[in-house]
Short mmCIF file of C-alpha atoms and ligand atoms in Angstrom, two decimals:
data_model
loop_
_atom_site.label_atom_id
_atom_site.label_comp_id
_atom_site.label_asym_id
_atom_site.label_seq_id
_atom_site.Cartn_x
_atom_site.Cartn_y
_atom_site.Cartn_z
CA MET A 9 12.05 -78.13 -18.92
CA ALA A 10 13.13 -80.74 -21.41
CA ALA A 11 16.24 -80.06 -23.41
CA THR A 12 14.18 -80.27 -26.60
CA GLU A 13 11.94 -77.38 -25.53
CA LEU A 14 14.92 -75.23 -24.76
CA ASN A 15 16.35 -76.11 -28.13
CA GLU A 16 13.08 -75.10 -29.82
CA ILE A 17 13.20 -71.72 -28.20
CA ALA A 18 16.83 -71.25 -29.13
CA LYS A 19 16.09 -72.15 -32.75
CA GLN A 20 13.29 -69.63 -32.84
CA MET A 21 15.61 -66.90 -31.50
CA VAL A 22 17.97 -67.49 -34.40
CA ALA A 23 15.34 -68.14 -37.09
CA PRO A 24 16.62 -67.42 -40.64
CA GLY A 25 16.36 -63.78 -41.60
CA LYS A 26 15.82 -62.64 -37.99
CA GLY A 27 17.79 -61.40 -35.02
CA ILE A 28 17.34 -60.07 -31.53
CA LEU A 29 16.89 -56.45 -30.42
CA ALA A 30 18.88 -55.63 -27.19
CA ALA A 31 16.69 -53.05 -25.49
CA ASP A 32 17.90 -53.95 -22.00
CA GLU A 33 19.94 -50.86 -21.26
CA SER A 34 20.43 -50.50 -17.54
CA ASP A 35 19.52 -47.21 -15.82
CA GLY A 36 22.95 -45.74 -16.33
CA THR A 37 23.26 -46.83 -19.91
CA ILE A 38 19.78 -45.50 -21.06
CA GLN A 39 20.54 -42.23 -19.30
CA LYS A 40 23.69 -41.94 -21.39
CA ARG A 41 21.76 -42.68 -24.60
CA PHE A 42 18.99 -40.21 -23.78
CA LYS A 43 21.57 -37.56 -22.91
CA SER A 44 22.89 -37.75 -26.48
CA ILE A 45 19.48 -36.49 -27.69
CA ASN A 46 18.89 -34.10 -24.74
CA VAL A 47 16.09 -36.23 -23.20
CA GLU A 48 15.71 -36.78 -19.57
CA SER A 49 15.73 -40.42 -18.43
CA THR A 50 12.38 -40.60 -16.64
CA GLU A 51 10.40 -43.81 -16.29
CA GLU A 52 7.76 -42.38 -18.60
CA ASN A 53 10.29 -41.44 -21.33
CA ARG A 54 11.89 -44.89 -21.15
CA ARG A 55 8.42 -46.45 -21.48
CA ALA A 56 7.45 -44.30 -24.45
CA TYR A 57 10.74 -44.88 -26.21
CA ARG A 58 10.54 -48.67 -25.83
CA GLN A 59 6.92 -48.74 -26.75
CA MET A 60 7.75 -46.97 -29.93
CA LEU A 61 10.25 -49.68 -30.87
CA PHE A 62 8.07 -52.59 -29.92
CA THR A 63 5.02 -51.35 -31.75
CA THR A 64 6.85 -50.89 -35.05
CA GLN A 65 4.73 -52.53 -37.71
CA GLY A 66 6.59 -55.15 -39.69
CA ALA A 67 9.56 -55.40 -37.32
CA GLU A 68 8.46 -58.91 -36.43
CA GLU A 69 9.61 -60.01 -39.86
CA PHE A 70 13.24 -59.36 -38.88
CA VAL A 71 13.11 -59.43 -35.07
CA SER A 72 12.70 -62.79 -33.33
CA GLY A 73 13.13 -61.61 -29.72
CA VAL A 74 13.76 -58.56 -27.58
CA ILE A 75 15.91 -58.42 -24.47
CA LEU A 76 14.11 -56.37 -21.84
CA PHE A 77 15.33 -54.67 -18.63
CA ASP A 78 13.66 -55.44 -15.32
CA GLU A 79 11.64 -52.17 -15.37
CA THR A 80 10.38 -52.77 -18.95
CA ILE A 81 9.06 -56.26 -18.35
CA ARG A 82 6.74 -54.69 -15.75
CA GLN A 83 5.62 -51.72 -17.80
CA ASN A 84 2.39 -51.35 -19.88
CA GLY A 85 1.69 -49.73 -23.19
CA ASP A 86 -0.65 -46.75 -23.53
CA ASP A 87 -3.72 -48.99 -23.73
CA GLY A 88 -2.73 -50.95 -20.60
CA THR A 89 -1.36 -54.01 -22.45
CA PRO A 90 1.92 -55.12 -20.75
CA LEU A 91 4.79 -54.31 -23.12
CA ARG A 92 5.87 -57.94 -22.94
CA GLU A 93 2.49 -58.91 -24.41
CA VAL A 94 2.78 -56.32 -27.14
CA LEU A 95 5.75 -58.42 -28.19
CA THR A 96 4.24 -61.90 -27.85
CA LYS A 97 1.14 -60.79 -29.79
CA LYS A 98 3.44 -60.03 -32.70
CA GLY A 99 5.24 -63.43 -32.35
CA ILE A 100 8.34 -61.77 -30.83
CA LEU A 101 9.90 -63.67 -27.85
CA PRO A 102 10.43 -61.53 -24.69
CA GLY A 103 13.78 -62.06 -22.92
CA ILE A 104 15.36 -60.50 -19.83
CA LYS A 105 18.71 -59.23 -18.79
CA VAL A 106 19.44 -60.90 -15.40
CA ASP A 107 22.94 -59.85 -14.48
CA LYS A 108 23.54 -56.99 -12.08
CA GLY A 109 26.29 -55.33 -14.02
CA ALA A 110 30.08 -55.45 -14.20
CA LYS A 111 31.97 -54.42 -11.07
CA ASP A 112 35.74 -54.00 -10.35
CA LEU A 113 37.41 -57.38 -10.03
CA ALA A 114 39.35 -57.54 -6.74
CA GLY A 115 43.05 -57.59 -7.17
CA ALA A 116 42.93 -56.99 -10.85
CA PRO A 117 43.24 -53.36 -11.79
CA GLY A 118 41.44 -52.45 -15.00
CA GLU A 119 39.37 -55.66 -15.04
CA GLN A 120 35.76 -56.44 -14.04
CA VAL A 121 33.56 -59.33 -13.07
CA THR A 122 29.81 -59.45 -13.58
CA GLU A 123 27.64 -59.76 -10.52
CA GLY A 124 24.17 -61.12 -9.97
CA LEU A 125 24.30 -64.78 -8.97
CA ASP A 126 22.93 -64.31 -5.43
CA GLY A 127 19.14 -64.86 -5.44
CA LEU A 128 19.26 -65.58 -9.20
CA ARG A 129 17.11 -68.79 -8.94
CA GLU A 130 14.29 -66.90 -7.35
CA ARG A 131 14.47 -63.97 -9.80
CA LEU A 132 14.50 -66.39 -12.71
CA SER A 133 11.33 -68.08 -11.55
CA GLU A 134 9.53 -64.71 -11.34
CA TYR A 135 10.68 -63.77 -14.86
CA ARG A 136 9.38 -67.02 -16.11
CA GLU A 137 6.00 -66.22 -14.48
CA LEU A 138 6.10 -62.91 -16.26
CA GLY A 139 6.46 -64.65 -19.62
CA ALA A 140 10.18 -64.42 -20.35
CA LYS A 141 11.49 -67.16 -22.65
CA PHE A 142 15.18 -66.35 -22.53
CA THR A 143 17.81 -64.49 -20.43
CA LYS A 144 20.97 -62.61 -20.86
CA TRP A 145 24.18 -62.22 -18.82
CA ARG A 146 26.98 -60.00 -20.03
CA ALA A 147 30.57 -60.37 -18.96
CA VAL A 148 33.22 -57.88 -20.06
CA ILE A 149 36.84 -58.57 -20.87
CA ALA A 150 39.20 -55.64 -21.51
CA ILE A 151 42.33 -55.68 -23.69
CA GLY A 152 45.27 -53.72 -22.49
CA GLU A 153 48.89 -53.88 -21.23
CA GLY A 154 49.04 -57.46 -20.00
CA LEU A 155 45.22 -57.79 -20.18
CA PRO A 156 43.09 -59.80 -20.17
CA SER A 157 44.38 -61.89 -17.21
CA ARG A 158 43.58 -65.59 -16.92
CA TYR A 159 42.11 -64.66 -13.57
CA CYS A 160 39.58 -62.35 -15.18
CA ILE A 161 38.73 -64.76 -17.98
CA GLU A 162 38.21 -67.76 -15.64
CA THR A 163 36.17 -65.78 -13.08
CA ASN A 164 33.78 -64.39 -15.67
CA ALA A 165 33.48 -67.70 -17.52
CA HIS A 166 32.64 -69.42 -14.21
CA ALA A 167 29.91 -66.88 -13.47
CA LEU A 168 28.50 -67.19 -17.01
CA ALA A 169 28.32 -70.93 -16.67
CA ARG A 170 26.56 -70.79 -13.26
CA TYR A 171 24.08 -68.33 -14.68
CA ALA A 172 23.48 -70.49 -17.81
CA ALA A 173 22.88 -73.65 -15.69
CA LEU A 174 20.41 -71.81 -13.35
CA SER A 175 18.68 -70.28 -16.39
CA GLN A 176 18.11 -73.72 -18.02
CA ASP A 177 16.90 -75.11 -14.70
CA ALA A 178 14.25 -72.45 -14.78
CA GLY A 179 13.29 -73.36 -18.34
CA LEU A 180 14.81 -70.24 -19.90
CA VAL A 181 17.32 -70.23 -22.71
CA PRO A 182 20.52 -68.46 -21.63
CA ILE A 183 22.17 -65.93 -23.94
CA VAL A 184 25.83 -66.29 -22.92
CA GLU A 185 27.55 -62.98 -23.53
CA PRO A 186 31.29 -62.66 -23.07
CA GLU A 187 32.15 -59.30 -24.55
CA VAL A 188 35.71 -58.58 -25.39
CA LEU A 189 35.67 -54.79 -25.45
CA ILE A 190 36.53 -52.72 -28.52
CA ASP A 191 38.12 -49.91 -26.40
CA GLY A 192 41.83 -49.42 -27.00
CA SER A 193 44.34 -49.17 -29.79
CA HIS A 194 45.05 -52.96 -30.08
CA SER A 195 45.23 -54.82 -33.33
CA ILE A 196 42.67 -57.20 -34.77
CA GLU A 197 45.11 -60.06 -33.98
CA GLN A 198 45.10 -59.06 -30.30
CA CYS A 199 41.32 -59.14 -30.34
CA TYR A 200 41.44 -62.55 -31.95
CA GLU A 201 43.74 -63.87 -29.21
CA ALA A 202 41.67 -62.46 -26.37
CA THR A 203 38.35 -63.66 -27.92
CA GLU A 204 39.72 -67.19 -28.51
CA ALA A 205 41.08 -67.50 -24.93
CA THR A 206 37.76 -66.24 -23.57
CA LEU A 207 35.49 -68.53 -25.69
CA LYS A 208 37.60 -71.58 -25.00
CA GLU A 209 37.27 -71.01 -21.30
CA VAL A 210 33.54 -70.26 -21.51
CA TYR A 211 32.82 -73.58 -23.26
CA HIS A 212 35.08 -75.42 -20.82
CA GLN A 213 33.00 -73.97 -17.95
CA LEU A 214 29.65 -74.54 -19.63
CA PHE A 215 30.62 -78.26 -20.04
CA HIS A 216 31.56 -78.51 -16.34
CA HIS A 217 28.36 -76.84 -15.23
CA ARG A 218 26.34 -79.41 -17.34
CA VAL A 219 24.73 -76.83 -19.55
CA VAL A 220 22.94 -78.23 -22.53
CA LEU A 221 24.52 -76.45 -25.52
CA GLU A 222 21.53 -77.12 -27.80
CA GLY A 223 19.53 -74.89 -25.44
CA THR A 224 21.89 -71.89 -25.48
CA VAL A 225 22.68 -68.92 -27.67
CA LEU A 226 26.14 -67.27 -27.71
CA LYS A 227 26.48 -63.50 -27.91
CA PRO A 228 30.09 -62.63 -28.63
CA ASN A 229 31.97 -59.60 -30.01
CA MET A 230 33.16 -59.66 -33.59
CA VAL A 231 36.89 -59.93 -34.01
CA VAL A 232 37.77 -56.34 -34.90
CA SER A 233 40.52 -53.75 -34.55
CA GLY A 234 40.60 -51.65 -31.34
CA LYS A 235 38.42 -48.51 -31.60
CA SER A 236 41.41 -46.13 -31.45
CA ALA A 237 43.76 -48.28 -33.58
CA GLY A 238 45.13 -46.29 -36.55
CA LYS A 239 44.27 -49.01 -39.08
CA GLN A 240 40.80 -50.47 -39.02
CA ALA A 241 40.32 -53.95 -40.46
CA GLY A 242 37.68 -54.07 -43.19
CA SER A 243 34.65 -56.37 -43.34
CA GLU A 244 36.37 -59.06 -45.32
CA GLN A 245 39.14 -59.51 -42.75
CA VAL A 246 36.71 -59.14 -39.82
CA ALA A 247 34.53 -61.90 -41.32
CA GLU A 248 37.45 -64.19 -42.00
CA LEU A 249 39.01 -63.87 -38.51
CA THR A 250 35.70 -63.91 -36.66
CA VAL A 251 34.50 -67.07 -38.32
CA LYS A 252 37.92 -68.75 -37.92
CA CYS A 253 37.85 -67.92 -34.19
CA LEU A 254 34.32 -69.19 -33.76
CA ARG A 255 35.06 -72.43 -35.66
CA ASN A 256 37.88 -73.04 -33.26
CA CYS A 257 35.92 -72.49 -30.14
CA VAL A 258 32.17 -72.93 -30.47
CA PRO A 259 30.63 -76.45 -30.70
CA ALA A 260 28.29 -77.16 -33.56
CA ALA A 261 25.67 -78.19 -31.03
CA VAL A 262 25.08 -74.43 -30.36
CA PRO A 263 22.12 -73.42 -32.54
CA GLY A 264 23.18 -69.81 -33.08
CA ILE A 265 25.57 -66.99 -32.49
CA VAL A 266 24.13 -63.41 -32.17
CA PHE A 267 26.70 -60.66 -32.26
CA LEU A 268 26.65 -57.56 -30.11
CA SER A 269 27.63 -54.30 -31.89
CA GLY A 270 29.87 -53.06 -29.06
CA GLY A 271 30.27 -49.49 -30.42
CA LEU A 272 30.50 -50.27 -34.13
CA SER A 273 28.43 -47.93 -36.28
CA GLU A 274 25.05 -49.20 -37.61
CA GLU A 275 26.22 -49.70 -41.11
CA VAL A 276 29.63 -51.25 -40.23
CA ALA A 277 27.90 -53.76 -37.92
CA THR A 278 25.53 -54.76 -40.69
CA ALA A 279 28.33 -54.95 -43.29
CA HIS A 280 30.47 -57.22 -41.02
CA LEU A 281 27.52 -59.57 -40.40
CA ASN A 282 26.77 -59.67 -44.11
CA ALA A 283 30.42 -60.53 -44.97
CA MET A 284 30.27 -63.48 -42.52
CA ASN A 285 27.12 -64.84 -43.96
CA GLN A 286 28.55 -64.58 -47.46
CA ILE A 287 31.34 -67.07 -46.59
CA GLY A 288 28.98 -69.72 -45.20
CA PRO A 289 27.62 -72.22 -44.67
CA HIS A 290 28.47 -72.31 -41.01
CA PRO A 291 27.74 -74.91 -38.31
CA TRP A 292 25.52 -72.37 -36.46
CA GLU A 293 23.20 -69.48 -37.52
CA LEU A 294 25.08 -66.24 -37.55
CA SER A 295 22.81 -63.42 -36.41
CA PHE A 296 22.55 -60.14 -34.53
CA SER A 297 21.57 -58.96 -31.13
CA TYR A 298 22.46 -55.29 -31.42
CA GLY A 299 21.64 -52.51 -28.99
CA ARG A 300 23.18 -49.39 -30.42
CA ALA A 301 23.48 -50.68 -33.99
CA LEU A 302 19.69 -51.22 -34.15
CA GLN A 303 18.70 -48.11 -32.20
CA ALA A 304 21.11 -45.23 -32.92
CA SER A 305 19.17 -43.67 -35.88
CA ALA A 306 15.78 -44.46 -34.36
CA LEU A 307 16.79 -42.64 -31.13
CA GLU A 308 18.18 -39.78 -33.16
CA ALA A 309 14.86 -39.52 -35.21
CA TRP A 310 12.65 -39.82 -32.14
CA LYS A 311 14.31 -37.12 -30.03
CA GLY A 312 11.87 -37.70 -27.19
CA GLU A 313 8.91 -36.26 -29.12
CA ALA A 314 5.60 -38.10 -29.61
CA SER A 315 5.29 -36.34 -32.94
CA ASN A 316 8.42 -38.15 -34.18
CA LEU A 317 7.05 -41.61 -33.52
CA GLN A 318 6.68 -42.50 -37.13
CA ALA A 319 10.14 -41.30 -38.05
CA GLY A 320 11.61 -43.27 -35.12
CA GLN A 321 9.81 -46.42 -36.18
CA GLU A 322 10.84 -46.01 -39.81
CA ALA A 323 14.49 -45.71 -38.78
CA PHE A 324 14.24 -48.78 -36.54
CA LEU A 325 12.48 -50.85 -39.21
CA HIS A 326 15.10 -49.88 -41.75
CA ARG A 327 17.98 -51.15 -39.59
CA ALA A 328 16.09 -54.31 -38.74
CA LYS A 329 15.43 -54.93 -42.44
CA MET A 330 19.08 -54.31 -43.37
CA ASN A 331 20.27 -56.75 -40.73
CA GLY A 332 17.66 -59.20 -41.82
CA ALA A 333 19.19 -59.13 -45.24
CA ALA A 334 22.69 -59.51 -43.79
CA ARG A 335 21.51 -62.74 -42.24
CA PHE A 336 21.44 -64.13 -45.85
CA GLY A 337 24.51 -62.24 -47.04
CA LYS A 338 22.25 -60.17 -49.23
CA TYR A 339 22.84 -56.69 -47.79
CA SER A 340 24.11 -54.02 -50.24
CA ASP A 341 24.87 -50.37 -50.45
CA GLU A 342 21.99 -49.83 -52.89
CA MET A 343 19.58 -51.39 -50.36
CA GLU A 344 20.97 -49.21 -47.60
CA ARG A 345 20.56 -45.92 -49.63
CA GLY A 346 17.48 -46.99 -51.52
CA ALA A 347 15.25 -47.46 -48.56
CA ALA A 348 16.82 -44.70 -46.47
P1 LIG B 11 25.46 -53.20 -28.26
O1 LIG B 11 25.05 -53.81 -29.61
O2 LIG B 11 25.13 -51.71 -28.22
O3 LIG B 11 26.86 -53.47 -27.88
O4 LIG B 11 24.48 -53.80 -27.12
C1 LIG B 11 24.36 -55.12 -27.10
C2 LIG B 11 24.19 -55.59 -25.71
O5 LIG B 11 23.21 -56.17 -25.41
C3 LIG B 11 25.30 -55.38 -24.80
O6 LIG B 11 25.12 -56.15 -23.65
#
């Protein structure tokens, strides 16, 4: 596919006022999420839950794309329409997680490398046939005593670049996701350092693998304090350091950056994004691709009951709308409470 077409898709993914829903939880992750509301993770429950999210009226105003899991791209809605078509009919782009998860990195205790390159070319061509427009690959980088190692950063960046090149070859826009984890008691400065080292290596590898940056989207962590650090940096500092880090690492040819929420609460994730968009303009769109921070209250409202469908959809639409406002730096407390 021509670079211009990949660029067109990438621009749609980060269209003003919109962001991406990450609904690509792997079997283990969705099981964990369902367990929190005492719902068994059966294929039918997963289908019903995701159908609820995808059929939310008005969500298309704030959601440009949805990242699906392999199972979901093959499932149908109640009326037999494939769930991926439920999305495309609303003008939402379907995407697909293509990595096979993070596994222990040999010789590097406490660190992981993401697998899934073997057979990827063939899998990508099937996903394209199924209608996917973009892909996602998540690498994880842990902060700890002496971590991250160069070895871990380089190995993950190399795999991300191989994935991105294969994805573009298949005509699919790669979401490149190097996630520096929030776990630990590290300072925001340590997070900055690890994120900067990671992003620099990622762009170095993308260049060597001949990836067309105009046809990519970056999905990074925000630069934040470790989850168990005593002092948590506020939105203003998070915005300042995250933007500084990105300006130092991400070429302006990249159309957009969509943050993961990584364990931040719904409102904190929205407030941080809002603060970043208030200190623009930036060389790229700054948007969201949250999993938990778009779904937590919807999951809680749904509780696995068909009768709670409307409550679940309202909660999801509210979060999507709040983050849509944060895309313009126009999110506020009144807005959060008013519509709640
Ligand atoms: P969270 O926003 O819950 O971190 O999920 C985003 C994601 O897609 C992680 O790969």
